[in-house]
Amino acid sequence: MSTNTPVNDNSPFEKIESLRNSFVAYPRIKEISRALERLLIFGNAGAAAGSPARCMLLTGTSGSGKTALLKKFASKHPPYRQDGRLICPVLYVEVPSNCKLGVLAENIMRALEVPEAIALRGTTASKTDRVKHYLREQGVKLVILDEFQHMLKSENQKVIFEAADYVKSLLNEAICPFVLAGTDAAKKVYRENEQLQRRSFGVRELRPFDWFDTTDRGSFVHILAHHQKSFPLELEAPLFSEKMAYRIHAIAKGNLGRAIDFIYALASRAVHDGRQKVTVSLMREVADDFRDFANPEWVNPFEVEDADLKPVEVEPVQERVTTLGRRKRQITAADLAA
């Protein structure tokens, strides 16, 4: 099939692209969404009494759905104009790689549509002062800093502490609560700054789906069933049948993004080959492209007979951080001021 085929709303190409862009709200996503709503409503409730705003830590592996969830949440609270002024209830900011504090301040202002000349001007301290001004002026009720691990460009304790202290200083202004989202590396922010944890509204984690967990397995199957509705071709075996879902789960190691990548690759291959139907043998071929090269004992799950299928354990995630460093510390002037 020619790759120059025009794309329209009903074309296979349009349907393939929708596989990546669709969003499925399963129980864990719903629970985190409710937690975000609570943070939005109550995360700065003590401002009138001089209490700092709160923050939430959201972590998960790459492909777990963090960014999709956060962008979906932000889209429910879109910016609008009021008397010619931009009002931004929920501000989503993606932290760039190897980000320094001054660059973070610039990116926050860019997200607020502050003119570039103003965003780039001055020292980190003056940029931060402008961030505080524009957050207030534009009525921001919640800031989401996604890929926050990019602030921690090294294991240097000073760098980690400075990133945590920067967020703490913004929370102390009682302008609005913050969400710090990223991979497990973002947990270092909480580990190294006990005062930041005292401002915490909780820790949430999007971990890979566990086939042994009934709720997780049900959610995974439900997501596959949703994606099959957008699949552009007939399937020899339904994606959401337990035996097919198991095999996709094994390829993805329970990672949602990797599972969707497999389905996307399967659809793309079938359409490009001009097929009218996706067979199990094609699934087997595409699965070879997703082999785990780090595992010398890897077996293509589509080459295993149904009777020999065994549940695959998800790689354990790092222990969830609910407490900070165990060393005792003295109360500081900053504690009293907060």
Short mmCIF file of C-alpha atoms in Angstrom, two decimals:
data_model
loop_
_atom_site.label_atom_id
_atom_site.label_comp_id
_atom_site.label_asym_id
_atom_site.label_seq_id
_atom_site.Cartn_x
_atom_site.Cartn_y
_atom_site.Cartn_z
CA MET A 1 0.00 0.00 0.00
CA SER A 2 1.37 3.40 -0.92
CA THR A 3 2.42 5.63 1.96
CA ASN A 4 1.10 8.60 -0.04
CA THR A 5 -2.53 7.58 0.46
CA PRO A 6 -4.51 10.67 1.56
CA VAL A 7 -5.52 10.71 5.22
CA ASN A 8 -9.16 11.35 6.13
CA ASP A 9 -11.24 10.86 9.24
CA ASN A 10 -12.19 7.32 8.25
CA SER A 11 -8.83 6.16 6.90
CA PRO A 12 -6.80 3.39 8.56
CA PHE A 13 -4.04 5.95 9.16
CA GLU A 14 -6.40 8.14 11.18
CA LYS A 15 -7.50 5.13 13.22
CA ILE A 16 -3.90 4.06 13.82
CA GLU A 17 -3.00 7.48 15.17
CA SER A 18 -6.03 7.42 17.47
CA LEU A 19 -4.57 4.31 19.13
CA ARG A 20 -1.84 6.47 20.62
CA ASN A 21 -3.97 9.49 21.44
CA SER A 22 -6.88 7.83 23.24
CA PHE A 23 -7.15 8.09 27.02
CA VAL A 24 -8.75 5.40 29.17
CA ALA A 25 -9.69 6.20 32.77
CA TYR A 26 -9.18 3.03 34.80
CA PRO A 27 -9.48 2.80 38.63
CA ARG A 28 -5.92 3.88 39.49
CA ILE A 29 -6.11 6.84 37.11
CA LYS A 30 -9.47 7.86 38.59
CA GLU A 31 -8.09 7.70 42.12
CA ILE A 32 -5.11 9.93 41.22
CA SER A 33 -7.42 12.34 39.37
CA ARG A 34 -9.54 12.67 42.51
CA ALA A 35 -6.39 13.35 44.53
CA LEU A 36 -5.43 16.10 42.07
CA GLU A 37 -8.88 17.66 42.42
CA ARG A 38 -8.52 17.65 46.20
CA LEU A 39 -5.12 19.32 45.91
CA LEU A 40 -6.60 21.95 43.59
CA ILE A 41 -9.42 22.71 46.06
CA PHE A 42 -7.69 22.34 49.43
CA GLY A 43 -3.97 22.65 48.63
CA ASN A 44 -3.85 26.32 49.57
CA ALA A 45 -6.66 26.42 52.10
CA GLY A 46 -4.42 27.77 54.85
CA ALA A 47 -3.14 30.78 52.92
CA ALA A 48 -5.30 33.27 54.84
CA ALA A 49 -3.81 32.02 58.09
CA GLY A 50 -0.26 32.31 56.74
CA SER A 51 0.27 28.60 56.10
CA PRO A 52 2.27 27.48 53.06
CA ALA A 53 0.65 25.83 50.06
CA ARG A 54 0.92 22.06 49.63
CA CYS A 55 2.54 19.83 47.05
CA MET A 56 1.99 16.32 45.72
CA LEU A 57 4.56 13.91 44.31
CA LEU A 58 3.47 11.71 41.39
CA THR A 59 5.96 9.15 40.11
CA GLY A 60 5.99 6.34 37.60
CA THR A 61 8.11 4.68 34.96
CA SER A 62 8.35 6.06 31.44
CA GLY A 63 5.20 5.04 29.57
CA SER A 64 3.09 4.67 32.70
CA GLY A 65 0.64 7.37 31.58
CA LYS A 66 1.70 10.22 33.93
CA THR A 67 1.92 12.88 31.27
CA ALA A 68 -1.32 11.85 29.58
CA LEU A 69 -3.11 11.96 32.94
CA LEU A 70 -1.69 15.36 33.88
CA LYS A 71 -2.45 16.94 30.50
CA LYS A 72 -5.97 15.50 30.63
CA PHE A 73 -6.45 16.99 34.09
CA ALA A 74 -5.13 20.39 32.96
CA SER A 75 -7.45 20.34 29.94
CA LYS A 76 -10.43 20.16 32.30
CA HIS A 77 -9.37 23.54 33.71
CA PRO A 78 -8.42 25.46 30.54
CA PRO A 79 -7.11 29.03 30.49
CA TYR A 80 -9.49 31.84 29.56
CA ARG A 81 -9.53 35.59 29.10
CA GLN A 82 -11.12 37.92 31.61
CA ASP A 83 -11.13 41.66 30.98
CA GLY A 84 -8.27 41.12 28.52
CA ARG A 85 -6.20 39.25 31.09
CA LEU A 86 -5.17 35.59 30.78
CA ILE A 87 -6.48 33.46 33.66
CA CYS A 88 -4.84 30.04 33.99
CA PRO A 89 -6.41 27.88 36.74
CA VAL A 90 -4.10 24.88 36.17
CA LEU A 91 -0.64 25.49 34.71
CA TYR A 92 1.14 22.54 33.09
CA VAL A 93 4.92 22.94 32.66
CA GLU A 94 7.29 20.36 31.19
CA VAL A 95 10.73 20.61 32.78
CA PRO A 96 13.45 20.40 30.09
CA SER A 97 16.53 18.16 30.37
CA ASN A 98 19.39 19.32 32.61
CA CYS A 99 17.24 22.15 33.86
CA LYS A 100 18.63 24.83 36.16
CA LEU A 101 16.52 26.95 38.49
CA GLY A 102 16.65 30.01 36.24
CA VAL A 103 15.59 27.96 33.22
CA LEU A 104 12.68 26.50 35.21
CA ALA A 105 11.52 30.02 36.05
CA GLU A 106 11.72 30.95 32.36
CA ASN A 107 9.64 27.91 31.34
CA ILE A 108 6.98 28.68 33.93
CA MET A 109 6.69 32.19 32.52
CA ARG A 110 6.56 30.87 28.94
CA ALA A 111 3.67 28.60 29.94
CA LEU A 112 1.97 31.74 31.26
CA GLU A 113 2.56 33.41 27.86
CA VAL A 114 4.88 36.02 29.34
CA PRO A 115 6.83 37.80 26.55
CA GLU A 116 10.20 36.14 25.93
CA ALA A 117 12.17 39.32 26.56
CA ILE A 118 10.68 39.55 30.05
CA ALA A 119 11.06 35.84 30.81
CA LEU A 120 14.78 35.84 29.96
CA ARG A 121 15.72 39.05 31.74
CA GLY A 122 17.73 39.19 34.95
CA THR A 123 19.07 36.78 37.55
CA THR A 124 17.47 33.60 38.86
CA ALA A 125 16.21 35.56 41.87
CA SER A 126 14.59 38.28 39.75
CA LYS A 127 13.07 35.69 37.41
CA THR A 128 11.62 33.88 40.42
CA ASP A 129 10.09 37.12 41.69
CA ARG A 130 8.41 37.57 38.30
CA VAL A 131 7.15 33.98 38.43
CA LYS A 132 5.46 34.74 41.75
CA HIS A 133 3.97 37.94 40.29
CA TYR A 134 2.53 36.27 37.19
CA LEU A 135 1.20 33.26 39.12
CA ARG A 136 -0.80 35.69 41.25
CA GLU A 137 -1.80 37.96 38.38
CA GLN A 138 -3.10 35.08 36.25
CA GLY A 139 -5.01 33.43 39.06
CA VAL A 140 -3.10 30.13 38.96
CA LYS A 141 -4.64 27.62 41.38
CA LEU A 142 -2.30 24.68 40.68
CA VAL A 143 1.11 24.28 39.00
CA ILE A 144 2.13 20.92 37.50
CA LEU A 145 5.87 20.43 36.97
CA ASP A 146 6.19 17.34 34.77
CA GLU A 147 9.49 15.47 34.26
CA PHE A 148 10.73 17.00 37.50
CA GLN A 149 13.63 14.52 37.62
CA HIS A 150 15.29 16.75 35.00
CA MET A 151 15.98 19.21 37.83
CA LEU A 152 18.17 16.56 39.43
CA LYS A 153 20.89 16.37 36.80
CA SER A 154 23.30 14.67 39.20
CA GLU A 155 23.49 12.79 42.48
CA ASN A 156 25.06 15.88 44.03
CA GLN A 157 23.27 16.48 47.32
CA LYS A 158 23.58 20.24 46.90
CA VAL A 159 21.79 20.16 43.53
CA ILE A 160 19.00 17.97 44.90
CA PHE A 161 18.57 20.18 47.97
CA GLU A 162 18.48 23.36 45.88
CA ALA A 163 15.71 21.95 43.66
CA ALA A 164 13.65 20.97 46.70
CA ASP A 165 14.34 24.27 48.43
CA TYR A 166 13.24 26.20 45.34
CA VAL A 167 9.85 24.47 45.34
CA LYS A 168 9.57 24.97 49.09
CA SER A 169 10.21 28.70 48.69
CA LEU A 170 7.35 28.97 46.16
CA LEU A 171 5.03 27.00 48.45
CA ASN A 172 5.88 29.34 51.31
CA GLU A 173 4.46 32.22 49.25
CA ALA A 174 1.05 30.51 49.56
CA ILE A 175 0.18 31.33 45.95
CA CYS A 176 -0.92 27.86 44.88
CA PRO A 177 -0.11 24.16 45.37
CA PHE A 178 2.33 22.26 43.14
CA VAL A 179 2.45 18.78 41.60
CA LEU A 180 5.94 17.35 41.13
CA ALA A 181 5.76 14.53 38.59
CA GLY A 182 8.47 12.32 37.18
CA THR A 183 10.29 9.02 37.36
CA ASP A 184 11.46 7.43 40.60
CA ALA A 185 14.43 9.81 40.55
CA ALA A 186 12.04 12.63 41.50
CA LYS A 187 11.62 10.99 44.91
CA LYS A 188 15.06 12.30 45.82
CA VAL A 189 13.48 15.73 46.27
CA TYR A 190 11.45 14.43 49.18
CA ARG A 191 14.28 12.34 50.61
CA GLU A 192 16.64 15.28 50.89
CA ASN A 193 14.34 17.97 52.26
CA GLU A 194 12.22 17.19 55.28
CA GLN A 195 10.64 20.65 55.27
CA LEU A 196 9.25 19.96 51.79
CA GLN A 197 7.64 16.75 52.97
CA ARG A 198 5.96 18.69 55.77
CA ARG A 199 4.18 20.58 53.00
CA SER A 200 3.20 17.37 51.24
CA PHE A 201 -0.36 16.57 50.25
CA GLY A 202 0.62 12.97 49.55
CA VAL A 203 2.59 10.68 47.26
CA ARG A 204 1.04 8.83 44.33
CA GLU A 205 2.57 6.27 41.99
CA LEU A 206 1.65 4.88 38.58
CA ARG A 207 3.31 1.47 38.55
CA PRO A 208 3.19 -1.24 35.86
CA PHE A 209 0.08 -3.43 35.77
CA ASP A 210 0.45 -6.56 37.90
CA TRP A 211 -1.08 -9.63 36.24
CA PHE A 212 -1.43 -11.29 39.66
CA ASP A 213 -3.62 -8.42 40.89
CA THR A 214 -7.25 -8.91 39.88
CA THR A 215 -7.98 -5.18 39.60
CA ASP A 216 -4.81 -4.53 37.61
CA ARG A 217 -5.51 -7.41 35.25
CA GLY A 218 -9.09 -6.24 34.74
CA SER A 219 -7.93 -2.69 34.00
CA PHE A 220 -5.32 -3.91 31.52
CA VAL A 221 -7.89 -6.03 29.66
CA HIS A 222 -10.37 -3.14 29.68
CA ILE A 223 -7.79 -0.81 28.10
CA LEU A 224 -7.04 -3.35 25.35
CA ALA A 225 -10.77 -3.69 24.66
CA HIS A 226 -11.01 0.09 24.32
CA HIS A 227 -8.12 0.20 21.86
CA GLN A 228 -9.57 -2.63 19.81
CA LYS A 229 -12.54 -0.36 19.00
CA SER A 230 -10.11 1.93 17.15
CA PHE A 231 -8.19 -0.90 15.50
CA PRO A 232 -8.38 -0.41 11.71
CA LEU A 233 -8.53 -4.09 10.70
CA GLU A 234 -10.19 -7.36 11.63
CA LEU A 235 -8.33 -9.39 14.24
CA GLU A 236 -8.00 -13.16 14.18
CA ALA A 237 -7.98 -13.14 17.99
CA PRO A 238 -9.42 -10.30 20.14
CA LEU A 239 -6.81 -8.21 21.92
CA PHE A 240 -8.86 -8.29 25.11
CA SER A 241 -9.23 -12.07 25.35
CA GLU A 242 -7.35 -13.18 28.44
CA LYS A 243 -4.85 -15.26 26.46
CA MET A 244 -4.03 -12.42 24.06
CA ALA A 245 -4.00 -9.85 26.86
CA TYR A 246 -1.58 -12.03 28.79
CA ARG A 247 0.80 -12.17 25.85
CA ILE A 248 0.69 -8.40 25.33
CA HIS A 249 1.22 -7.90 29.06
CA ALA A 250 4.27 -10.17 28.88
CA ILE A 251 5.76 -8.16 26.00
CA ALA A 252 5.10 -4.86 27.79
CA LYS A 253 6.12 -6.09 31.26
CA GLY A 254 2.91 -4.47 32.44
CA ASN A 255 3.91 -1.04 31.08
CA LEU A 256 0.91 0.67 29.49
CA GLY A 257 2.93 2.77 27.05
CA ARG A 258 4.84 -0.24 25.78
CA ALA A 259 1.60 -2.21 25.33
CA ILE A 260 0.13 0.63 23.25
CA ASP A 261 3.38 0.83 21.26
CA PHE A 262 2.98 -2.86 20.40
CA ILE A 263 -0.63 -2.38 19.26
CA TYR A 264 0.39 0.69 17.23
CA ALA A 265 3.26 -1.24 15.59
CA LEU A 266 0.91 -4.14 14.84
CA ALA A 267 -1.65 -1.88 13.15
CA SER A 268 1.00 0.04 11.20
CA ARG A 269 2.61 -3.16 9.93
CA ALA A 270 -0.70 -4.66 8.86
CA VAL A 271 -1.90 -1.54 7.01
CA HIS A 272 1.47 -0.99 5.33
CA ASP A 273 1.48 -4.63 4.14
CA GLY A 274 -2.02 -4.19 2.70
CA ARG A 275 -3.51 -6.88 4.93
CA GLN A 276 -7.25 -7.18 5.51
CA LYS A 277 -6.87 -9.21 8.71
CA VAL A 278 -4.34 -9.39 11.52
CA THR A 279 -3.32 -12.95 12.25
CA VAL A 280 -1.63 -14.41 15.31
CA SER A 281 1.40 -15.18 13.14
CA LEU A 282 1.73 -11.44 12.37
CA MET A 283 1.49 -10.71 16.09
CA ARG A 284 4.34 -13.16 16.58
CA GLU A 285 6.47 -11.36 13.98
CA VAL A 286 5.82 -7.93 15.47
CA ALA A 287 6.50 -9.25 18.98
CA ASP A 288 10.03 -10.17 17.85
CA ASP A 289 10.66 -6.44 17.38
CA PHE A 290 9.86 -5.96 21.07
CA ARG A 291 12.20 -8.63 22.41
CA ASP A 292 13.96 -7.92 25.69
CA PHE A 293 17.63 -7.91 24.73
CA ALA A 294 18.61 -7.55 28.39
CA ASN A 295 17.08 -10.96 29.09
CA PRO A 296 18.96 -13.82 27.38
CA GLU A 297 16.10 -16.19 28.31
CA TRP A 298 13.43 -14.07 26.64
CA VAL A 299 10.77 -16.09 24.81
CA ASN A 300 8.28 -14.66 22.33
CA PRO A 301 4.94 -15.08 24.17
CA PHE A 302 3.15 -15.62 20.85
CA GLU A 303 5.24 -18.74 20.32
CA VAL A 304 4.04 -20.32 23.56
CA GLU A 305 1.10 -22.71 23.44
CA ASP A 306 -1.98 -21.73 25.44
CA ALA A 307 -1.56 -24.68 27.80
CA ASP A 308 1.97 -23.55 28.67
CA LEU A 309 1.12 -19.94 29.48
CA LYS A 310 2.30 -18.81 32.89
CA PRO A 311 1.70 -15.42 34.52
CA VAL A 312 4.59 -12.99 34.17
CA GLU A 313 5.68 -11.10 37.26
CA VAL A 314 6.10 -7.37 36.85
CA GLU A 315 9.54 -6.07 37.77
CA PRO A 316 9.29 -4.63 41.27
CA VAL A 317 9.31 -0.85 41.52
CA GLN A 318 11.41 0.94 44.07
CA GLU A 319 9.96 1.20 47.53
CA ARG A 320 7.49 4.04 47.79
CA VAL A 321 8.83 7.00 49.71
CA THR A 322 6.51 7.99 52.52
CA THR A 323 9.09 9.25 55.00
CA LEU A 324 12.21 11.30 54.67
CA GLY A 325 15.72 10.97 55.97
CA ARG A 326 15.86 9.33 59.35
CA ARG A 327 18.43 11.69 60.83
CA LYS A 328 17.22 14.06 63.49
CA ARG A 329 17.30 17.76 62.69
CA GLN A 330 16.90 20.97 64.63
CA ILE A 331 14.06 23.43 64.15
CA THR A 332 15.21 26.38 62.08
CA ALA A 333 14.03 29.95 61.71
CA ALA A 334 12.50 28.98 58.37
CA ASP A 335 10.35 26.39 60.16
CA LEU A 336 9.07 28.99 62.58
CA ALA A 337 8.36 31.43 59.75
CA ALA A 338 6.43 28.74 57.82
#
